[in-house]
Short mmCIF file of C-alpha atoms and ligand atoms in Angstrom, two decimals:
data_model
loop_
_atom_site.label_atom_id
_atom_site.label_comp_id
_atom_site.label_asym_id
_atom_site.label_seq_id
_atom_site.Cartn_x
_atom_site.Cartn_y
_atom_site.Cartn_z
CA MET A 1 55.50 19.77 31.21
CA ARG A 2 54.55 16.92 32.47
CA THR A 3 51.76 14.65 31.66
CA GLN A 4 50.22 10.69 31.71
CA VAL A 5 50.64 9.69 28.49
CA ALA A 6 52.70 12.01 25.59
CA ILE A 7 51.01 10.85 22.60
CA ILE A 8 53.39 11.65 19.15
CA GLY A 9 50.97 11.75 16.01
CA SER A 10 47.77 13.57 15.59
CA GLY A 11 46.22 11.28 12.95
CA PRO A 12 43.05 9.11 14.02
CA ALA A 13 45.39 7.16 15.98
CA GLY A 14 46.41 9.08 18.20
CA LEU A 15 44.08 11.61 18.16
CA LEU A 16 41.62 9.16 19.44
CA LEU A 17 43.86 8.01 21.50
CA GLY A 18 43.90 10.95 23.47
CA GLN A 19 40.48 11.36 23.57
CA LEU A 20 39.29 8.23 25.04
CA LEU A 21 42.33 8.97 27.80
CA TYR A 22 40.73 12.36 28.72
CA LYS A 23 37.01 10.69 29.16
CA ALA A 24 38.64 8.24 31.31
CA GLY A 25 40.41 10.83 33.39
CA ILE A 26 43.87 10.54 31.74
CA ASP A 27 45.69 13.29 31.25
CA ASN A 28 47.56 13.22 27.83
CA ILE A 29 49.38 15.49 25.61
CA VAL A 30 50.04 15.47 21.48
CA LEU A 31 53.02 16.36 19.52
CA ASP A 32 52.96 16.32 15.46
CA ARG A 33 55.53 17.48 13.08
CA VAL A 34 53.12 19.36 11.02
CA SER A 35 49.57 21.81 11.06
CA LYS A 36 46.42 20.94 11.35
CA ASP A 37 45.59 21.79 8.06
CA HIS A 38 47.89 19.72 6.18
CA ILE A 39 46.48 17.28 8.43
CA LEU A 40 43.19 17.54 6.99
CA GLY A 41 44.26 17.94 3.74
CA ARG A 42 45.16 14.70 3.21
CA ILE A 43 42.85 12.38 1.51
CA ARG A 44 42.54 8.70 3.44
CA ALA A 45 39.97 6.03 2.50
CA GLY A 46 37.08 6.22 4.28
CA VAL A 47 34.76 2.89 4.86
CA LEU A 48 34.64 2.42 8.95
CA GLU A 49 33.61 -0.97 10.51
CA GLU A 50 31.51 -0.68 12.80
CA GLY A 51 33.50 -1.18 16.45
CA THR A 52 34.95 1.71 14.56
CA ALA A 53 32.50 3.96 14.72
CA TRP A 54 31.33 2.42 18.44
CA LEU A 55 34.74 3.26 19.28
CA LEU A 56 33.88 6.74 17.84
CA ASP A 57 31.26 7.06 20.38
CA LYS A 58 32.31 5.85 23.63
CA ALA A 59 35.05 9.00 22.65
CA GLY A 60 32.29 11.20 22.57
CA VAL A 61 32.57 11.88 18.83
CA GLY A 62 30.07 10.52 17.40
CA GLU A 63 27.73 12.78 16.52
CA ARG A 64 28.16 14.20 13.10
CA LEU A 65 29.23 11.05 11.86
CA GLN A 66 25.50 9.52 13.49
CA ARG A 67 24.02 12.95 11.29
CA GLU A 68 25.98 12.05 7.88
CA ASN A 69 28.00 8.66 7.42
CA LEU A 70 26.16 6.72 4.47
CA PRO A 71 25.34 3.03 5.51
CA HIS A 72 26.73 0.28 3.09
CA ASP A 73 25.16 -3.13 3.40
CA GLY A 74 26.84 -5.10 0.13
CA PHE A 75 29.57 -3.96 -2.54
CA ASP A 76 29.81 -5.19 -5.57
CA LEU A 77 33.03 -7.17 -7.24
CA VAL A 78 33.33 -7.30 -10.72
CA PHE A 79 35.37 -9.63 -12.40
CA ASP A 80 35.92 -8.89 -16.50
CA ASP A 81 31.96 -7.78 -17.08
CA GLU A 82 30.83 -9.75 -14.51
CA VAL A 83 29.09 -8.69 -11.15
CA HIS A 84 28.86 -10.24 -8.48
CA ARG A 85 27.20 -8.29 -5.16
CA ILE A 86 28.85 -9.24 -1.66
CA ASP A 87 25.21 -8.90 0.83
CA LEU A 88 27.60 -8.19 4.00
CA TYR A 89 24.51 -7.24 5.86
CA ASN A 90 22.81 -11.16 4.93
CA LEU A 91 26.62 -12.38 5.25
CA THR A 92 26.87 -11.77 8.71
CA GLY A 93 23.71 -11.15 10.78
CA GLY A 94 23.19 -7.44 10.26
CA LYS A 95 26.84 -5.94 10.50
CA ARG A 96 27.12 -3.70 7.45
CA VAL A 97 30.00 -0.99 6.74
CA HIS A 98 29.84 3.31 7.36
CA VAL A 99 31.68 5.31 4.39
CA TYR A 100 32.89 9.13 6.12
CA GLY A 101 35.96 10.00 5.03
CA GLN A 102 38.74 10.34 8.11
CA THR A 103 39.53 13.73 6.77
CA GLU A 104 36.04 14.26 9.07
CA LEU A 105 37.16 12.51 11.19
CA THR A 106 39.90 13.77 11.43
CA GLN A 107 38.33 17.45 12.24
CA ASP A 108 35.44 15.85 15.18
CA LEU A 109 38.90 14.38 16.51
CA MET A 110 40.34 17.42 16.72
CA GLU A 111 37.42 20.40 17.25
CA ALA A 112 36.35 17.63 20.50
CA ARG A 113 40.17 18.11 21.83
CA GLU A 114 40.04 21.54 20.85
CA ALA A 115 36.54 22.13 23.22
CA GLU A 116 38.07 20.91 26.41
CA SER A 117 41.25 22.85 26.04
CA LEU A 118 43.43 19.83 25.23
CA LYS A 119 47.00 20.25 25.66
CA THR A 120 48.12 19.87 21.55
CA PHE A 121 51.47 20.80 19.94
CA TYR A 122 50.79 21.41 16.28
CA GLU A 123 53.68 21.46 14.35
CA ALA A 124 56.65 20.45 16.97
CA ASP A 125 60.13 19.88 15.51
CA ASN A 126 63.08 17.28 16.30
CA VAL A 127 60.43 15.39 18.20
CA ARG A 128 62.22 12.52 20.92
CA PRO A 129 61.25 9.75 23.14
CA HIS A 130 63.77 8.93 25.44
CA ASP A 131 64.01 6.84 28.42
CA PHE A 132 61.51 4.43 27.00
CA ASP A 133 63.18 1.41 29.03
CA GLY A 134 63.05 2.88 32.00
CA THR A 135 60.36 3.98 34.77
CA SER A 136 61.10 7.59 34.14
CA PRO A 137 60.19 8.68 30.24
CA TYR A 138 59.94 12.06 28.28
CA VAL A 139 59.22 13.95 25.27
CA THR A 140 61.59 16.68 24.25
CA PHE A 141 60.53 18.73 21.03
CA GLU A 142 61.26 22.29 19.58
CA LYS A 143 59.03 24.77 19.04
CA ASP A 144 59.15 28.15 17.35
CA GLY A 145 62.19 27.83 18.56
CA VAL A 146 61.90 26.78 21.98
CA SER A 147 62.98 23.79 23.21
CA GLN A 148 60.80 21.70 25.84
CA ARG A 149 60.17 18.35 27.56
CA ILE A 150 57.20 16.69 28.45
CA ASP A 151 57.87 14.13 31.80
CA CYS A 152 55.47 11.47 31.81
CA ASP A 153 54.56 7.92 32.29
CA PHE A 154 53.86 6.02 28.74
CA ILE A 155 55.13 7.29 24.81
CA ALA A 156 51.89 5.87 22.28
CA GLY A 157 53.49 5.81 19.52
CA CYS A 158 50.62 7.04 16.23
CA ASP A 159 53.51 9.12 14.28
CA GLY A 160 52.70 6.90 11.33
CA PHE A 161 55.82 4.24 9.71
CA HIS A 162 57.72 7.87 9.34
CA GLY A 163 57.86 8.52 11.89
CA VAL A 164 60.82 9.20 14.83
CA SER A 165 58.94 6.60 17.28
CA ARG A 166 60.26 3.89 15.00
CA LYS A 167 62.88 4.78 14.65
CA VAL A 168 63.91 4.92 18.38
CA VAL A 169 63.67 1.16 19.26
CA PRO A 170 67.08 0.15 19.83
CA GLU A 171 68.56 -2.19 17.27
CA GLY A 172 68.00 -5.73 17.25
CA ALA A 173 64.26 -4.97 19.53
CA MET A 174 62.19 -4.62 16.56
CA GLN A 175 61.71 -7.31 13.17
CA THR A 176 59.69 -5.84 10.43
CA PHE A 177 57.67 -8.02 7.32
CA GLU A 178 56.98 -6.43 4.85
CA LYS A 179 55.55 -6.67 1.24
CA VAL A 180 55.69 -5.35 -1.40
CA TYR A 181 53.27 -5.41 -4.46
CA PRO A 182 54.34 -4.70 -7.80
CA PHE A 183 52.08 -1.11 -8.76
CA GLY A 184 49.67 1.67 -7.15
CA TRP A 185 46.61 3.31 -6.70
CA LEU A 186 45.81 6.54 -8.89
CA GLY A 187 42.71 8.31 -7.14
CA LEU A 188 41.25 11.22 -7.91
CA LEU A 189 38.82 13.48 -6.07
CA ALA A 190 35.86 15.00 -7.22
CA ASP A 191 32.53 16.87 -7.04
CA VAL A 192 30.22 14.11 -9.14
CA PRO A 193 27.32 12.17 -8.06
CA PRO A 194 28.55 8.24 -7.31
CA VAL A 195 28.23 6.43 -10.21
CA HIS A 196 26.38 3.52 -8.34
CA GLU A 197 25.04 3.50 -4.61
CA GLU A 198 27.26 1.31 -3.34
CA LEU A 199 31.60 0.39 -3.41
CA ILE A 200 32.75 -1.46 -7.48
CA TYR A 201 35.46 -3.35 -7.08
CA ALA A 202 36.84 -3.90 -10.46
CA ASN A 203 39.14 -6.54 -11.48
CA HIS A 204 40.21 -5.71 -15.25
CA SER A 205 42.80 -6.66 -17.67
CA ARG A 206 43.60 -3.66 -18.00
CA GLY A 207 43.81 -3.37 -14.32
CA PHE A 208 42.07 -3.06 -11.35
CA ALA A 209 39.64 -0.19 -10.65
CA LEU A 210 37.87 1.63 -7.55
CA CYS A 211 34.11 3.56 -7.54
CA SER A 212 34.21 4.75 -4.13
CA MET A 213 32.87 7.62 -2.04
CA ARG A 214 32.73 10.63 -0.04
CA SER A 215 29.50 11.29 0.05
CA LEU A 216 26.07 11.43 -1.93
CA THR A 217 27.84 14.49 -4.32
CA ARG A 218 31.40 13.65 -3.83
CA SER A 219 33.32 10.64 -5.76
CA ARG A 220 36.36 8.96 -5.12
CA TYR A 221 37.83 6.65 -8.02
CA TYR A 222 40.88 4.75 -8.76
CA VAL A 223 42.72 2.86 -11.39
CA GLN A 224 45.71 0.52 -10.79
CA CYS A 225 48.65 2.33 -12.29
CA PRO A 226 52.34 0.97 -13.21
CA LEU A 227 54.81 2.02 -9.83
CA THR A 228 56.51 3.96 -12.88
CA GLU A 229 54.12 6.31 -13.58
CA LYS A 230 53.72 9.94 -12.95
CA VAL A 231 50.82 11.44 -11.49
CA GLU A 232 51.41 14.93 -13.66
CA ASP A 233 51.15 12.61 -16.41
CA TRP A 234 47.70 12.30 -15.76
CA THR A 235 44.75 14.99 -16.28
CA ALA A 236 41.36 14.29 -15.12
CA ASP A 237 39.77 13.51 -18.35
CA ARG A 238 42.63 11.30 -18.94
CA PHE A 239 42.02 9.48 -15.63
CA TRP A 240 38.02 9.53 -16.75
CA ASP A 241 38.54 7.42 -19.84
CA GLU A 242 40.45 4.66 -18.16
CA LEU A 243 38.08 4.29 -15.10
CA ARG A 244 35.62 3.82 -18.01
CA ARG A 245 37.43 1.61 -19.85
CA ARG A 246 37.58 -0.87 -16.55
CA LEU A 247 34.06 -1.40 -15.68
CA PRO A 248 30.65 -2.44 -17.08
CA ASP A 249 29.92 -0.34 -20.05
CA LYS A 250 26.49 0.44 -17.54
CA THR A 251 28.00 1.33 -15.38
CA ALA A 252 30.78 3.09 -17.53
CA GLN A 253 27.89 5.34 -19.14
CA GLN A 254 26.83 6.26 -15.83
CA VAL A 255 30.19 7.65 -14.78
CA THR A 256 29.91 11.74 -14.28
CA THR A 257 32.70 13.06 -14.64
CA GLY A 258 34.50 16.39 -13.36
CA PRO A 259 37.23 18.75 -12.50
CA ALA A 260 39.69 16.58 -10.35
CA LEU A 261 39.65 18.28 -6.55
CA GLU A 262 42.87 15.68 -5.99
CA MET A 263 44.81 13.36 -7.87
CA SER A 264 47.30 11.36 -6.34
CA ILE A 265 49.58 7.90 -6.94
CA ALA A 266 49.95 5.79 -4.08
CA PRO A 267 52.37 2.57 -3.80
CA LEU A 268 50.51 -0.70 -1.93
CA ARG A 269 52.30 -2.44 0.12
CA SER A 270 51.37 -4.71 3.51
CA VAL A 271 54.72 -4.19 6.29
CA VAL A 272 53.76 -5.73 10.30
CA SER A 273 56.29 -4.34 12.64
CA GLU A 274 56.90 -6.70 16.18
CA PRO A 275 56.73 -6.75 19.04
CA LEU A 276 54.77 -3.25 19.65
CA ARG A 277 56.37 -2.18 22.83
CA PHE A 278 59.26 -1.30 24.04
CA GLY A 279 58.96 -0.59 27.98
CA ARG A 280 56.57 2.70 28.89
CA LEU A 281 56.91 2.96 24.85
CA PHE A 282 54.37 1.54 22.36
CA LEU A 283 52.71 1.57 18.70
CA ALA A 284 50.17 2.12 17.42
CA GLY A 285 48.08 2.25 13.68
CA ASP A 286 50.28 3.40 10.94
CA ALA A 287 54.13 3.10 12.92
CA ALA A 288 52.92 -0.74 13.91
CA HIS A 289 51.64 -2.02 10.81
CA ILE A 290 50.83 -0.55 6.55
CA VAL A 291 47.80 -2.57 4.29
CA PRO A 292 47.19 -1.87 1.14
CA PRO A 293 44.05 -0.20 0.67
CA THR A 294 42.37 -3.10 -0.79
CA GLY A 295 39.27 -3.90 1.49
CA ALA A 296 39.71 -0.45 3.71
CA LYS A 297 42.13 -1.95 6.66
CA GLY A 298 44.27 1.25 7.62
CA LEU A 299 42.29 3.19 9.82
CA ASN A 300 40.08 0.40 11.29
CA LEU A 301 43.01 -1.96 12.35
CA ALA A 302 44.52 1.84 13.69
CA ALA A 303 41.15 2.23 15.49
CA SER A 304 41.62 -1.59 17.41
CA ASP A 305 45.01 -0.87 18.06
CA VAL A 306 43.86 2.09 20.14
CA HIS A 307 40.90 0.17 21.28
CA TYR A 308 43.46 -1.87 23.26
CA LEU A 309 46.09 0.56 24.09
CA PHE A 310 43.33 2.51 26.29
CA GLU A 311 41.77 -0.33 27.92
CA ALA A 312 45.70 -1.76 28.92
CA LEU A 313 45.99 2.32 29.90
CA ARG A 314 43.40 2.63 31.64
CA GLU A 315 43.44 -0.97 33.43
CA HIS A 316 46.79 0.62 34.76
CA TYR A 317 45.46 3.51 36.21
CA LEU A 318 42.00 2.98 37.02
CA ASP A 319 42.37 -0.86 38.05
CA SER A 320 45.66 -1.42 39.52
CA SER A 321 46.09 -3.99 36.21
CA ASP A 322 48.88 -4.21 34.17
CA ALA A 323 47.73 -6.14 33.10
CA GLY A 324 46.69 -5.17 29.58
CA LEU A 325 50.02 -3.22 28.98
CA ASP A 326 51.70 -6.91 29.39
CA THR A 327 49.80 -8.35 26.39
CA TYR A 328 48.88 -5.39 24.40
CA SER A 329 51.65 -6.24 21.85
CA LYS A 330 50.24 -10.17 21.06
CA LYS A 331 46.49 -8.66 21.33
CA ALA A 332 46.70 -6.40 18.69
CA LEU A 333 49.48 -7.92 16.30
CA HIS A 334 46.59 -10.70 16.33
CA ARG A 335 44.18 -9.36 15.07
CA ILE A 336 46.41 -7.42 12.78
CA TRP A 337 47.62 -10.51 11.40
CA ASN A 338 44.28 -10.95 10.92
CA ALA A 339 43.84 -7.92 9.00
CA GLU A 340 47.06 -7.96 6.82
CA ARG A 341 45.62 -11.11 5.67
CA PHE A 342 42.59 -10.36 4.10
CA SER A 343 44.38 -6.84 2.88
CA TRP A 344 47.09 -9.28 0.83
CA TRP A 345 44.32 -11.94 -0.43
CA MET A 346 41.72 -9.01 -1.28
CA THR A 347 44.77 -7.30 -3.17
CA SER A 348 46.18 -11.13 -4.42
CA VAL A 349 42.66 -10.99 -6.16
CA MET A 350 41.47 -8.36 -7.72
CA HIS A 351 44.38 -6.95 -9.35
CA ARG A 352 46.08 -7.71 -12.58
CA PHE A 353 49.93 -8.07 -11.85
CA PRO A 354 52.48 -7.52 -14.06
CA ASP A 355 54.16 -11.07 -13.72
CA MET A 356 50.90 -13.00 -13.69
CA SER A 357 51.12 -16.46 -15.57
CA ILE A 358 47.93 -18.48 -17.11
CA PHE A 359 47.72 -20.22 -13.93
CA ASP A 360 47.60 -17.47 -11.81
CA ARG A 361 44.82 -15.93 -13.76
CA ARG A 362 43.19 -19.11 -13.33
CA ILE A 363 43.47 -18.99 -10.31
CA GLN A 364 42.26 -15.83 -10.34
CA GLN A 365 38.88 -16.72 -11.35
CA ALA A 366 38.59 -19.87 -9.66
CA GLU A 367 38.76 -17.48 -6.41
CA PHE A 368 36.18 -15.09 -8.07
CA TYR A 369 33.85 -18.70 -8.98
CA GLN A 370 34.09 -19.54 -5.06
CA LEU A 371 32.95 -15.92 -4.63
CA THR A 372 29.40 -16.14 -6.93
CA HIS A 373 28.72 -20.20 -5.87
CA SER A 374 30.08 -20.77 -1.93
CA LYS A 375 27.71 -19.26 0.42
CA ALA A 376 30.63 -19.95 3.05
CA ALA A 377 33.64 -18.22 0.52
CA SER A 378 31.59 -14.87 0.67
CA THR A 379 30.24 -15.08 4.05
CA ALA A 380 34.49 -15.39 4.99
CA LEU A 381 34.83 -11.86 2.36
CA ALA A 382 31.78 -10.01 3.82
CA GLU A 383 33.01 -11.30 8.06
CA ASN A 384 36.62 -9.69 6.72
CA TYR A 385 35.77 -6.82 5.43
CA VAL A 386 32.66 -5.49 8.28
CA GLY A 387 35.58 -6.26 10.54
CA LEU A 388 36.38 -9.19 12.64
CA PRO A 389 35.17 -7.94 16.40
CA PHE A 390 38.22 -6.68 19.08
N1 APR B 401 57.14 13.80 15.15
C1 APR B 401 55.92 13.91 15.10
N2 APR B 401 54.52 14.20 14.36
C2 APR B 401 55.31 13.16 13.77
C3 APR B 401 56.59 12.92 13.30
C4 APR B 401 57.35 12.84 14.38
N3 APR B 401 58.59 12.84 13.84
N4 APR B 401 55.97 11.72 12.19
C5 APR B 401 54.81 11.64 11.62
N5 APR B 401 53.82 12.47 12.68
C6 APR B 401 53.00 12.35 12.91
C7 APR B 401 52.12 13.09 10.93
O1 APR B 401 51.72 14.19 10.75
C8 APR B 401 51.06 12.49 11.42
O2 APR B 401 50.05 13.49 11.30
O3 APR B 401 52.01 11.25 12.95
C9 APR B 401 50.64 11.64 12.77
C10 APR B 401 50.45 9.62 11.71
O4 APR B 401 49.50 10.00 10.96
P1 APR B 401 49.01 8.60 10.31
O5 APR B 401 49.59 8.73 8.60
O6 APR B 401 47.19 9.26 10.02
O7 APR B 401 48.57 7.58 11.54
P2 APR B 401 47.74 7.10 11.95
O8 APR B 401 47.35 8.25 12.77
O9 APR B 401 48.29 5.29 12.52
O10 APR B 401 45.71 7.03 11.10
C11 APR B 401 46.57 5.79 10.25
O11 APR B 401 46.30 6.58 8.14
O12 APR B 401 47.76 6.34 6.68
C12 APR B 401 46.18 6.15 6.84
O13 APR B 401 45.58 3.75 5.98
C13 APR B 401 46.44 5.19 6.97
O14 APR B 401 43.92 5.36 7.30
C14 APR B 401 44.96 5.06 8.24
C15 APR B 401 45.28 5.95 8.98
C1 PHB B 402 38.79 5.07 -0.59
O1 PHB B 402 36.93 5.11 -0.94
O2 PHB B 402 39.50 5.77 -0.33
C2 PHB B 402 38.53 4.14 -0.21
C3 PHB B 402 37.16 3.08 -0.29
C4 PHB B 402 37.63 1.51 0.17
C5 PHB B 402 39.00 1.14 -0.25
C6 PHB B 402 39.66 1.42 -0.05
C7 PHB B 402 39.69 3.28 -0.08
O3 PHB B 402 38.87 -0.79 -0.01
#
């Protein structure tokens, strides 16, 4: 079979790219190693920048998002028991973020793809890109035991950090920069009303805690934990106790507890690979970078990569210009490094590090002082949180 763009990975990056290309009249096929249900079963963050929401609208999948999202004009930072609200809306001249789960967004994208009967192969085995350094790349895979081949003009590697697209890059052609943090986040999802109408990020002597939500009836909470922690050793009750210990008394008393729909531990790390183009193969989303979840940049960064890549492909097909393809890597990496800086900074300020000295702790306290006393400092935080322009 033949298509213009073969997209590996049916996460938000691959699906959004597919939808934008389709809207522009550019043919594409999406391939994923796992099933639709498996993809929809993953619990991920759910805070969208306005740029991400705009892009989803442009892709024609913004309708349910517009209807069901919870707009957030600010969030609370808590240091020990002192609370400081970051007024996103006023600090950024009227910008906000939108709470809408990644699962919902992925489902909207899948439904839109199905409604247009766009070719998608789930549970595709041994997906492999070939000849992307020449002019006639192709992708091979197996579906139900039958070998298949897709000839294409370009391959978009949207298959996450452990995908095949990174693996086929020739030795020495890509550099990867990484920072691993000495802790993880233990997350719990529950059908209980959120403790507060906005998110709460807390730096506490027992470790970081985050109060987040998916809707007015579904909450998502996290506590920082050592990397040695095992999710099997946690019950929902133990989690609720630990969470409440890390929140100011008044907030802790208002937490509604309930059974866990899901509990999992995610390690935190920052990773960037350079460059993002290898001939006719382009990396986007988690295939190109990982951010720690502090600040919720992962999905938004995947969306901005896709924006640059889509515009580059659109220019190639509709304006006969390769300028966008030639600058994709540079443009995307510029924004990626800025989001990496922000999520690294927020992770550093909000967590208790196991080897923290008194010096390090005083610096965290000084950071908090800056945020509470300097409008410039909180404006810088707010600008990054609502999303840098793209
Ligand atoms: N062949 C085909 N598909 C693959 C392969 C492979 N070898 N390896 C991985 N995939 C698929 C995965 O099954 C997954 O569905 O690629 C998809 C990648 O999707 P995501 O991991 O969701 O990555 P991305 O679309 O870049 O989305 C980024 O997701 O992880 C969060 O923090 C991240 O929120 C951000 C967003
Ligand atoms: C989430 O709701 O899962 C979430 C929200 C904000 C973050 C990280 C995760 O910074």
